[in-house]
Coordinates of C-alpha atoms in Angstrom, one line a residue:
M1 CA -135.9 -36.1 -116.2
S2 CA -135.6 -35.6 -120.0
S3 CA -133.2 -33.0 -121.3
S4 CA -135.1 -31.1 -124.0
R5 CA -134.2 -27.5 -123.6
I6 CA -131.8 -25.7 -125.9
L7 CA -130.2 -22.3 -125.2
V8 CA -129.5 -20.4 -128.5
L9 CA -126.8 -17.8 -128.4
N10 CA -126.0 -15.3 -131.1
S11 CA -122.9 -13.5 -130.1
G12 CA -122.0 -10.2 -131.8
S13 CA -119.0 -8.0 -131.2
S14 CA -120.9 -6.0 -128.5
S15 CA -124.1 -7.9 -128.1
V16 CA -125.6 -11.3 -127.2
K17 CA -129.1 -12.4 -128.4
Y18 CA -130.5 -15.4 -126.8
Q19 CA -133.5 -17.7 -126.6
L20 CA -134.3 -20.7 -124.5
L21 CA -136.5 -23.2 -126.1
D22 CA -138.1 -26.5 -125.1
M23 CA -137.8 -28.9 -128.1
S24 CA -140.4 -31.3 -126.8
D25 CA -143.0 -28.9 -128.1
N26 CA -140.9 -26.1 -129.6
A27 CA -142.1 -23.7 -126.9
R28 CA -140.1 -20.6 -126.2
L29 CA -139.4 -20.2 -122.6
A30 CA -137.4 -17.0 -122.5
A31 CA -135.7 -14.5 -124.8
G32 CA -133.4 -11.5 -124.5
L33 CA -130.7 -9.2 -125.7
V34 CA -127.6 -7.8 -124.1
E35 CA -126.2 -4.9 -126.1
R36 CA -123.5 -2.2 -125.8
I37 CA -121.2 -4.7 -124.0
G38 CA -118.1 -3.0 -122.8
E39 CA -119.8 0.3 -122.3
E40 CA -121.1 2.1 -119.2
T41 CA -124.5 2.1 -120.6
S42 CA -124.8 -1.6 -121.4
R43 CA -128.4 -2.8 -121.6
L44 CA -130.1 -6.1 -120.9
K45 CA -133.7 -6.9 -121.8
H46 CA -135.2 -10.2 -120.7
T47 CA -138.6 -11.6 -121.4
P48 CA -139.9 -14.7 -119.6
L49 CA -142.1 -16.1 -122.3
H50 CA -143.2 -19.3 -120.6
T51 CA -145.2 -17.5 -118.0
G52 CA -146.3 -14.5 -120.2
G53 CA -144.6 -12.2 -117.7
E54 CA -143.5 -8.7 -118.5
S55 CA -140.1 -8.0 -119.8
R56 CA -137.3 -6.9 -117.3
E57 CA -134.8 -4.4 -118.4
W58 CA -131.8 -2.8 -116.8
T59 CA -128.9 -0.5 -117.8
G60 CA -125.4 -0.5 -116.4
P61 CA -121.8 -1.5 -117.2
I62 CA -121.3 -4.9 -118.5
A63 CA -117.6 -5.3 -119.0
D64 CA -117.4 -8.3 -121.4
H65 CA -119.1 -11.4 -122.8
E66 CA -118.4 -13.4 -119.7
A67 CA -120.2 -10.7 -117.6
A68 CA -123.0 -10.6 -120.2
L69 CA -123.6 -14.4 -120.1
K70 CA -123.5 -14.4 -116.3
A71 CA -126.1 -11.7 -116.3
V72 CA -128.2 -13.8 -118.7
A73 CA -127.9 -16.8 -116.5
A74 CA -129.0 -14.8 -113.5
E75 CA -132.1 -13.6 -115.3
L76 CA -133.0 -17.1 -116.5
A77 CA -132.5 -18.3 -112.9
K78 CA -135.0 -15.8 -111.6
D79 CA -137.6 -17.6 -113.8
G80 CA -136.6 -21.1 -112.6
L81 CA -134.7 -21.6 -116.0
G82 CA -131.1 -21.5 -114.7
L83 CA -128.2 -22.8 -116.8
D84 CA -127.6 -25.5 -114.1
S85 CA -131.0 -27.1 -115.0
P86 CA -130.7 -30.8 -115.8
E87 CA -133.4 -30.1 -118.5
L88 CA -130.8 -28.1 -120.5
A89 CA -129.6 -30.4 -123.2
A90 CA -127.1 -28.2 -125.1
I91 CA -126.2 -24.6 -126.1
G92 CA -126.5 -23.9 -129.8
H93 CA -124.3 -21.1 -131.2
R94 CA -124.8 -19.2 -134.4
V95 CA -121.4 -19.1 -136.2
V96 CA -121.4 -16.9 -139.3
H97 CA -118.6 -18.5 -141.3
G98 CA -117.9 -22.3 -141.5
G99 CA -116.1 -22.2 -144.8
K100 CA -116.3 -25.2 -147.0
H101 CA -115.5 -27.7 -144.2
F102 CA -118.6 -27.3 -142.0
T103 CA -121.6 -28.6 -143.9
E104 CA -123.9 -29.4 -140.9
P105 CA -124.2 -28.5 -137.2
T106 CA -121.2 -29.6 -135.3
V107 CA -120.4 -30.4 -131.7
I108 CA -117.7 -28.0 -130.7
D109 CA -114.2 -29.3 -129.6
D110 CA -110.7 -27.8 -129.8
A111 CA -110.3 -28.7 -133.5
V112 CA -113.6 -27.0 -134.4
L113 CA -112.6 -23.9 -132.5
A114 CA -109.3 -23.9 -134.3
E115 CA -111.0 -24.1 -137.7
I116 CA -113.5 -21.3 -136.9
E117 CA -110.5 -19.2 -135.8
R118 CA -108.6 -19.9 -139.1
L119 CA -111.7 -18.6 -140.9
I120 CA -111.4 -15.2 -139.2
P121 CA -109.7 -13.5 -142.3
V122 CA -112.9 -14.2 -144.3
A123 CA -115.3 -13.2 -141.5
P124 CA -113.3 -10.6 -139.4
L125 CA -116.5 -8.9 -138.1
H126 CA -118.4 -12.1 -137.0
N127 CA -116.3 -15.1 -136.2
P128 CA -114.2 -13.5 -133.4
A129 CA -117.4 -12.5 -131.6
N130 CA -118.9 -16.0 -132.2
L131 CA -115.8 -17.6 -130.8
T132 CA -115.9 -15.3 -127.6
G133 CA -119.5 -16.4 -127.0
I134 CA -118.6 -20.1 -127.4
R135 CA -115.6 -19.9 -125.1
T136 CA -117.5 -18.0 -122.5
A137 CA -120.4 -20.5 -122.6
Q138 CA -117.9 -23.4 -122.3
A139 CA -116.4 -21.8 -119.2
L140 CA -119.9 -21.5 -117.6
R141 CA -121.0 -25.0 -118.5
P142 CA -117.9 -27.1 -119.4
D143 CA -120.0 -30.3 -119.0
L144 CA -122.6 -29.3 -121.5
P145 CA -122.5 -30.0 -125.3
Q146 CA -121.9 -26.8 -127.3
V147 CA -123.0 -27.0 -130.9
A148 CA -122.0 -24.7 -133.8
V149 CA -124.7 -24.1 -136.4
F150 CA -123.2 -22.3 -139.3
D151 CA -124.7 -19.5 -141.5
T152 CA -122.8 -21.0 -144.5
A153 CA -123.7 -24.6 -144.1
F154 CA -127.0 -24.6 -146.1
H155 CA -125.2 -23.2 -149.1
T156 CA -122.5 -25.9 -149.3
T157 CA -124.8 -27.8 -151.6
M158 CA -124.2 -25.2 -154.3
P159 CA -122.5 -26.9 -157.4
E160 CA -118.9 -25.7 -158.2
S161 CA -120.3 -23.8 -161.2
A162 CA -122.1 -21.5 -158.7
A163 CA -119.6 -21.6 -155.9
R164 CA -116.4 -20.9 -157.9
Y165 CA -115.2 -17.4 -158.9
A166 CA -113.6 -17.3 -162.3
I167 CA -110.1 -16.6 -161.0
D168 CA -106.9 -18.6 -161.1
V169 CA -107.7 -21.9 -159.4
K170 CA -104.5 -22.3 -157.5
T171 CA -104.8 -18.8 -156.0
A172 CA -108.5 -19.3 -155.1
D173 CA -107.7 -22.6 -153.4
E174 CA -104.7 -21.4 -151.5
H175 CA -106.7 -18.5 -150.0
R176 CA -110.1 -20.2 -149.7
I177 CA -111.7 -17.9 -152.2
R178 CA -115.0 -19.1 -153.2
R179 CA -118.7 -18.2 -152.7
Y180 CA -119.9 -19.4 -149.3
G181 CA -123.2 -17.5 -148.8
F182 CA -124.8 -16.5 -145.5
H183 CA -128.1 -16.2 -143.7
G184 CA -128.2 -20.0 -144.3
T185 CA -130.3 -20.9 -141.2
S186 CA -133.0 -18.4 -142.5
H187 CA -132.9 -19.7 -146.0
A188 CA -133.2 -23.3 -144.8
Y189 CA -136.1 -22.5 -142.4
V190 CA -138.1 -20.3 -144.9
S191 CA -137.6 -22.6 -147.9
R192 CA -139.1 -25.5 -145.8
A193 CA -141.8 -23.3 -144.3
T194 CA -142.8 -22.2 -147.8
A195 CA -143.2 -25.7 -148.9
K196 CA -145.4 -26.4 -145.9
L197 CA -147.5 -23.4 -146.8
L198 CA -148.1 -24.8 -150.2
G199 CA -148.9 -28.2 -148.7
K200 CA -146.0 -29.9 -150.4
D201 CA -142.9 -31.7 -149.5
P202 CA -139.6 -29.6 -149.7
A203 CA -138.2 -32.1 -152.1
D204 CA -141.1 -31.3 -154.5
V205 CA -140.7 -27.5 -154.4
N206 CA -138.4 -24.9 -156.1
V207 CA -138.3 -21.6 -154.1
I208 CA -136.6 -18.3 -154.4
V209 CA -136.0 -17.0 -150.9
L210 CA -135.5 -13.2 -150.4
H211 CA -134.1 -12.5 -146.9
L212 CA -134.4 -8.7 -146.8
G213 CA -133.2 -7.0 -143.6
N214 CA -130.4 -4.6 -142.9
G215 CA -128.3 -7.4 -144.4
A216 CA -130.0 -8.9 -147.4
S217 CA -129.5 -12.1 -149.5
A218 CA -131.4 -14.2 -152.0
S219 CA -131.1 -17.9 -152.6
A220 CA -132.3 -20.4 -155.3
V221 CA -133.5 -23.6 -153.5
R222 CA -134.2 -26.6 -155.6
A223 CA -135.9 -29.6 -153.9
G224 CA -134.8 -28.4 -150.5
R225 CA -131.1 -27.8 -151.4
C226 CA -129.5 -24.5 -152.2
V227 CA -128.1 -24.3 -155.7
D228 CA -127.1 -20.6 -155.7
T229 CA -127.1 -17.6 -153.4
S230 CA -126.3 -13.9 -153.7
M231 CA -123.7 -13.4 -150.9
G232 CA -120.2 -14.7 -151.6
L233 CA -116.9 -15.0 -149.9
T234 CA -118.3 -12.4 -147.4
P235 CA -121.7 -11.0 -146.7
L236 CA -120.8 -7.9 -149.0
E237 CA -121.7 -9.5 -152.3
G238 CA -125.2 -9.4 -153.9
L239 CA -128.2 -7.3 -153.1
V240 CA -128.2 -3.6 -152.0
M241 CA -128.4 -3.6 -148.2
G242 CA -128.7 -1.2 -145.4
T243 CA -125.1 -0.2 -145.2
R244 CA -123.5 -2.6 -147.7
S245 CA -123.0 -2.0 -151.4
G246 CA -123.7 -5.4 -152.7
D247 CA -122.3 -6.1 -156.2
V248 CA -119.8 -3.7 -157.5
D249 CA -117.2 -3.9 -160.3
P250 CA -114.1 -5.1 -158.5
A251 CA -112.1 -2.4 -160.4
V252 CA -113.9 0.2 -158.3
I253 CA -111.6 -0.8 -155.5
F254 CA -108.4 -0.3 -157.6
H255 CA -109.8 3.0 -158.8
L256 CA -110.3 4.3 -155.2
M257 CA -106.8 3.2 -154.3
R258 CA -105.1 4.7 -157.3
V259 CA -107.2 7.8 -157.9
G260 CA -109.0 8.4 -154.6
R261 CA -105.8 7.5 -152.6
M262 CA -107.9 5.5 -150.1
S263 CA -106.5 2.8 -148.0
T264 CA -107.7 -0.7 -147.8
D265 CA -109.4 -0.1 -144.5
E266 CA -111.0 3.0 -145.8
I267 CA -112.5 1.2 -148.8
D268 CA -113.6 -1.7 -146.5
T269 CA -115.5 0.8 -144.3
L270 CA -117.0 2.5 -147.3
L271 CA -118.4 -0.6 -148.9
N272 CA -119.5 -2.2 -145.6
K273 CA -120.7 0.7 -143.5
R274 CA -121.2 3.7 -145.8
S275 CA -122.8 2.2 -148.9
G276 CA -126.1 0.6 -149.7
L277 CA -129.2 2.5 -148.7
I278 CA -127.4 4.7 -146.1
G279 CA -124.8 5.7 -148.8
L280 CA -127.4 6.5 -151.4
C281 CA -129.8 8.6 -149.3
G282 CA -128.5 8.8 -145.7
D283 CA -131.0 6.3 -144.2
N284 CA -130.9 2.6 -143.9
D285 CA -134.4 2.2 -142.4
M286 CA -136.8 1.3 -145.1
R287 CA -139.7 2.8 -143.2
E288 CA -138.0 6.1 -143.2
I289 CA -137.0 5.9 -146.8
R290 CA -140.6 5.1 -147.8
R291 CA -141.9 8.0 -145.7
R292 CA -139.5 10.2 -147.5
V293 CA -140.5 8.8 -150.9
D294 CA -144.1 9.5 -150.1
E295 CA -143.2 13.1 -149.4
G296 CA -141.5 13.4 -152.8
D297 CA -137.9 13.1 -151.8
E298 CA -136.0 12.4 -155.0
Q299 CA -132.9 11.0 -153.3
A300 CA -134.9 8.5 -151.3
Q301 CA -136.8 7.6 -154.4
L302 CA -133.5 6.9 -156.2
A303 CA -132.3 4.7 -153.4
F304 CA -135.5 2.8 -153.4
D305 CA -135.4 2.3 -157.2
I306 CA -131.8 1.0 -157.0
Y307 CA -132.7 -1.4 -154.2
I308 CA -135.7 -2.7 -156.3
H309 CA -133.7 -2.9 -159.5
R310 CA -131.1 -5.2 -158.0
L311 CA -133.8 -7.2 -156.2
R312 CA -135.6 -7.8 -159.5
K313 CA -132.3 -8.8 -161.3
Y314 CA -131.8 -11.5 -158.7
I315 CA -135.4 -12.8 -159.0
G316 CA -135.0 -13.1 -162.7
A317 CA -131.6 -14.7 -162.5
Y318 CA -132.7 -17.3 -160.0
Y319 CA -135.8 -18.0 -162.0
A320 CA -133.4 -18.9 -164.8
V321 CA -131.2 -21.0 -162.5
L322 CA -134.1 -23.1 -161.2
G323 CA -135.9 -23.3 -164.6
T324 CA -139.3 -23.7 -162.8
V325 CA -140.3 -21.8 -159.7
D326 CA -143.1 -22.8 -157.3
A327 CA -142.8 -19.8 -155.0
V328 CA -141.0 -16.6 -154.2
A329 CA -140.8 -16.1 -150.4
F330 CA -140.1 -12.7 -148.7
T331 CA -138.7 -12.9 -145.2
A332 CA -136.8 -10.9 -142.5
G333 CA -137.5 -7.3 -141.3
V334 CA -138.0 -5.6 -144.7
G335 CA -139.3 -8.7 -146.5
E336 CA -142.0 -9.3 -143.8
N337 CA -143.1 -5.8 -143.2
A338 CA -142.5 -3.6 -146.3
A339 CA -145.5 -4.2 -148.6
P340 CA -144.3 -1.6 -151.1
V341 CA -141.0 -3.5 -151.5
R342 CA -142.8 -6.7 -152.2
Q343 CA -145.2 -5.1 -154.7
A344 CA -142.4 -3.3 -156.5
A345 CA -140.1 -6.4 -156.6
V346 CA -142.6 -8.4 -158.7
A347 CA -144.2 -5.5 -160.6
G348 CA -143.9 -6.2 -164.4
L349 CA -143.0 -9.8 -163.9
E350 CA -146.5 -11.2 -164.7
A351 CA -145.1 -13.0 -167.8
L352 CA -143.1 -15.2 -165.3
G353 CA -146.3 -15.9 -163.3
L354 CA -145.5 -13.5 -160.6
A355 CA -148.0 -11.0 -159.1
V356 CA -149.3 -9.8 -155.7
D357 CA -152.8 -9.1 -154.7
D358 CA -152.9 -5.6 -153.3
E359 CA -155.3 -6.4 -150.4
L360 CA -153.4 -9.5 -149.3
N361 CA -150.1 -7.7 -149.6
A362 CA -151.3 -5.0 -147.3
V363 CA -152.2 -7.4 -144.5
R364 CA -149.8 -7.3 -141.5
S365 CA -149.4 -10.7 -139.8
D366 CA -146.8 -12.7 -138.1
Q367 CA -148.0 -15.8 -139.8
P368 CA -146.9 -17.4 -143.1
R369 CA -149.2 -16.3 -145.8
L370 CA -149.7 -16.1 -149.6
I371 CA -150.0 -12.6 -151.1
S372 CA -150.4 -13.7 -154.7
P373 CA -153.8 -13.8 -156.4
G374 CA -155.6 -17.1 -156.4
G375 CA -154.6 -19.4 -159.2
S376 CA -151.2 -17.7 -159.8
R377 CA -148.7 -19.9 -161.6
V378 CA -146.1 -19.0 -159.0
A379 CA -147.0 -18.4 -155.4
V380 CA -145.7 -15.2 -153.8
A381 CA -145.5 -15.6 -150.0
V382 CA -144.5 -13.8 -146.8
V383 CA -142.9 -16.3 -144.4
P384 CA -141.5 -14.9 -141.1
T385 CA -138.1 -16.4 -140.5
D386 CA -137.2 -18.1 -137.2
E387 CA -133.4 -18.6 -137.2
E388 CA -133.4 -19.3 -133.4
L389 CA -135.8 -22.2 -133.8
E390 CA -133.8 -23.5 -136.8
I391 CA -130.6 -23.4 -134.7
A392 CA -132.4 -25.1 -131.7
T393 CA -133.8 -27.7 -134.0
Q394 CA -130.5 -28.5 -135.6
T395 CA -128.7 -28.5 -132.2
Y396 CA -131.3 -30.8 -130.6
A397 CA -131.3 -33.2 -133.6
L398 CA -127.6 -33.6 -133.1
V399 CA -127.4 -34.1 -129.3
G400 CA -130.9 -34.0 -127.8
K401 CA -131.8 -37.6 -128.4
S402 CA -128.7 -39.0 -126.8
N403 CA -129.5 -37.0 -123.7

């Protein structure tokens, strides 16, 4: 029996998202989410996709990630998809920060785990949870290859001129300070899917990818390789996000410490959790912000305008970085669903060949599609991201054939 199934795990600090895929035909067999791990009101939602069955959901205490993965395994077993199946080739793990060292998917061993752990200081919110998920999965299936697919890997092709900050080189190297970028699996998938939508090889296409969700990032992709991206040492840099500030003058931090008497932790919380859209208007859901804008709410309008202003700056900057642009692709929750964001982001950029067709832009679909007028010099596209498929594809390419 061939082993062609890949279980994809995305372990957060209090959640586990998962999908089981069969890579012989890219079919999704099951998907689910465990959230509020460690609470009395933990919740598991499981959907058996291979049979078209209805979702199963239950709420109750799930003490830790080990209990969460055991619960996931039990749900999969009910559908005949248990983790003990000989058809399971590997488990692919999303790991947020791989630093400069990890440039491609990697089979996890003790040395890999140690390096992911060493990177915790630059990804304190993500890498510890990713490690917990990996170690728990290893305990459940110690015989199975476990593969780390890194958010940062796609961006390791950035030239030093884009990856380096203009600070003392010795200090930067000693503390691993450089621009790493994130959302790499999404940017990789969407840039290739955009080329396919245009009927071209990725090597022949330059794409600006705009991954707009609660976290948001932009990338400049030349011939299938990332040459710049908006996030940096951490996911805080760049675009305005749901709760993150994006770009700020670094001296703002010193000012808050000296004048505002704020601690390092307080400033960290401010910039990561109380800034961005929620800091500007009290909401981080673009649907609610647009509803408020339509009702004449001035604070919501200002938040929307700041969001768009930053987005347009990055489109223009990456147009300059690439020199020629074949497409601008919107993806993720806001990018795929918020037509007003897409329209506003390219409004006034007709001289760059960018425009959207109002009717095409208003269409809601889960399929990749063009929303620019026919004959436009630069295509504007909506391309739903599929990070789970990207992780599964990279995992299977690494270990599947040998199985």
